[in-house]
mmCIF file of C-alpha atoms in Angstrom:
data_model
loop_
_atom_site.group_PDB
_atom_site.id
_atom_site.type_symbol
_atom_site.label_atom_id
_atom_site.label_comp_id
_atom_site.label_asym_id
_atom_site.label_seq_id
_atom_site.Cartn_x
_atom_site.Cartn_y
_atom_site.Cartn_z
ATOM 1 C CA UNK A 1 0.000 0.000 0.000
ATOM 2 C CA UNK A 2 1.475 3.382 -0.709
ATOM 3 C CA UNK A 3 1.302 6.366 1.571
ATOM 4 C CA UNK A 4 0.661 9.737 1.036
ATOM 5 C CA UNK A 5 0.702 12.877 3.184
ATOM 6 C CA UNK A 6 -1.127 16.632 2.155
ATOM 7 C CA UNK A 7 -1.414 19.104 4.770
ATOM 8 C CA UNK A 8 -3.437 21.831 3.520
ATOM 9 C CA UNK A 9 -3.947 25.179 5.879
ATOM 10 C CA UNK A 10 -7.162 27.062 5.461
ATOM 11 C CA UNK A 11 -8.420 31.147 6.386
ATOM 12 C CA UNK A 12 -10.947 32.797 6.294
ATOM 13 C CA UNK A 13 -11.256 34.290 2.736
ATOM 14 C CA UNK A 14 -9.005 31.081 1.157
ATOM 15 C CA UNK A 15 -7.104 28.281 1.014
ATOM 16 C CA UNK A 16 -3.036 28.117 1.333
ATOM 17 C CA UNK A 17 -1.398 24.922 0.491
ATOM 18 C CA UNK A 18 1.647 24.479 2.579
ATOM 19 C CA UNK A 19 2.241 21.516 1.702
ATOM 20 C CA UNK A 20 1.376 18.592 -0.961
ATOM 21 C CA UNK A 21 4.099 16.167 -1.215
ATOM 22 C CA UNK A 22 2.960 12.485 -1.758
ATOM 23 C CA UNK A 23 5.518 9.596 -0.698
ATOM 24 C CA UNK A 24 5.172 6.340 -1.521
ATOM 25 C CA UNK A 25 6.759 3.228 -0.705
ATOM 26 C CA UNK A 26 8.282 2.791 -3.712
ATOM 27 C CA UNK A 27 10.453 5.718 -3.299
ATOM 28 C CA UNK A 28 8.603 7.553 -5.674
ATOM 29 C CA UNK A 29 7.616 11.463 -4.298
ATOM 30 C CA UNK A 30 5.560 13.783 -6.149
ATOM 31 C CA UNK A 31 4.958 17.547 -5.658
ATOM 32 C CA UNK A 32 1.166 18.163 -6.557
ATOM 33 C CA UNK A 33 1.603 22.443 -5.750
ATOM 34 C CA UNK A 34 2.654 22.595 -9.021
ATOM 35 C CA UNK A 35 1.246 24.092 -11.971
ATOM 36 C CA UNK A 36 -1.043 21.423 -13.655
ATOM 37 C CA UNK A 37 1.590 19.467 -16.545
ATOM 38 C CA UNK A 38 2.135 16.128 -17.758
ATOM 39 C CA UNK A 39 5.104 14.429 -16.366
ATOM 40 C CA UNK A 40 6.944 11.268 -17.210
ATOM 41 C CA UNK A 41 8.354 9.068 -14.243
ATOM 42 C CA UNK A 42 9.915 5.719 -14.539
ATOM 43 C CA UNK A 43 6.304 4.027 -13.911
ATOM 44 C CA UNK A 44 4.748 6.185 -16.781
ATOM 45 C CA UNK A 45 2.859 9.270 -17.674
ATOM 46 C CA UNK A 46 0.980 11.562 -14.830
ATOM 47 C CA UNK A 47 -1.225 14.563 -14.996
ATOM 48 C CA UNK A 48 0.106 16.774 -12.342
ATOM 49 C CA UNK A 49 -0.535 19.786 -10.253
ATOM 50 C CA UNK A 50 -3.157 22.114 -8.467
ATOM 51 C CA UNK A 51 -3.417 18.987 -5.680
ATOM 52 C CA UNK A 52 -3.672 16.305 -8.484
ATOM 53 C CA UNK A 53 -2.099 13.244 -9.104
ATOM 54 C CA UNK A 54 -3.879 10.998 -11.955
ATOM 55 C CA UNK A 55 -1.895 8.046 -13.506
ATOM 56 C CA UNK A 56 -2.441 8.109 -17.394
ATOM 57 C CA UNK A 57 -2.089 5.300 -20.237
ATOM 58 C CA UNK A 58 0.226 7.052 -22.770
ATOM 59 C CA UNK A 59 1.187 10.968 -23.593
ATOM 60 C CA UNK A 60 -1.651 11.080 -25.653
ATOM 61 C CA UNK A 61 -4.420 10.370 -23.229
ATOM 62 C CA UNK A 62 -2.172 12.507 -20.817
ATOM 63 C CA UNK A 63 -3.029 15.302 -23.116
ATOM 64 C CA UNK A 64 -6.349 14.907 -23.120
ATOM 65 C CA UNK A 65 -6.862 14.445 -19.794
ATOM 66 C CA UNK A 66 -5.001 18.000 -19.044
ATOM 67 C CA UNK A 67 -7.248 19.340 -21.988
ATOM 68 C CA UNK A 68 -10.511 18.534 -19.954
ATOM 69 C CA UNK A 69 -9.172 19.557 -16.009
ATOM 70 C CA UNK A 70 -8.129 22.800 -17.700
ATOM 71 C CA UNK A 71 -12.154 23.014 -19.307
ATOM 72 C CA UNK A 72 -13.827 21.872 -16.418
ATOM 73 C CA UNK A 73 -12.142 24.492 -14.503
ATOM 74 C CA UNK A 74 -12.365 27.238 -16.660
ATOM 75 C CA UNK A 75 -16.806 26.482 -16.829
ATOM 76 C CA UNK A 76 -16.264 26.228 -13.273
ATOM 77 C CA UNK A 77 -14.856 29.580 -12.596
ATOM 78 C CA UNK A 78 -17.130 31.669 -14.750
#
């Protein structure tokens, strides 16, 4: 089972992440403040950033994936 730790501090008016590093067991650590990207590791392709993490099939569906967080977000915020 891998673990995972995200500590995220909250005011009144917003949220502040001060922290949103995942550690697994495997030795593997990502760093989900980022901005949202694709990003290759040496178990294959992620969408990452903004407090995501989501495991993707190939660059391609990587891409399209990114595509429809960005979207979703942008309806969202109107």
């Amino acid at each position: 089972m891998k673990n995972f730790s995200y500590i995220v501090l909250q005011t009144k008016t917003k949220t502040i992440k001060t922290m949103s590093i995942l550690r697994f067991s495997d030795g593997e650590e990502f760093d989900t403040s980022v901005e949202l990207q694709l990003m290759k590791r040496k178990d294959g392709w992620y969408v990452i950033g903004e407090g995501l993490l989501i495991p993707v099939v190939n660059l391609d569906k990587g891409r399209t994936m990114l595509k429809q967080i960005k979207e979703e977000r942008k309806q969202k915020n109107k």
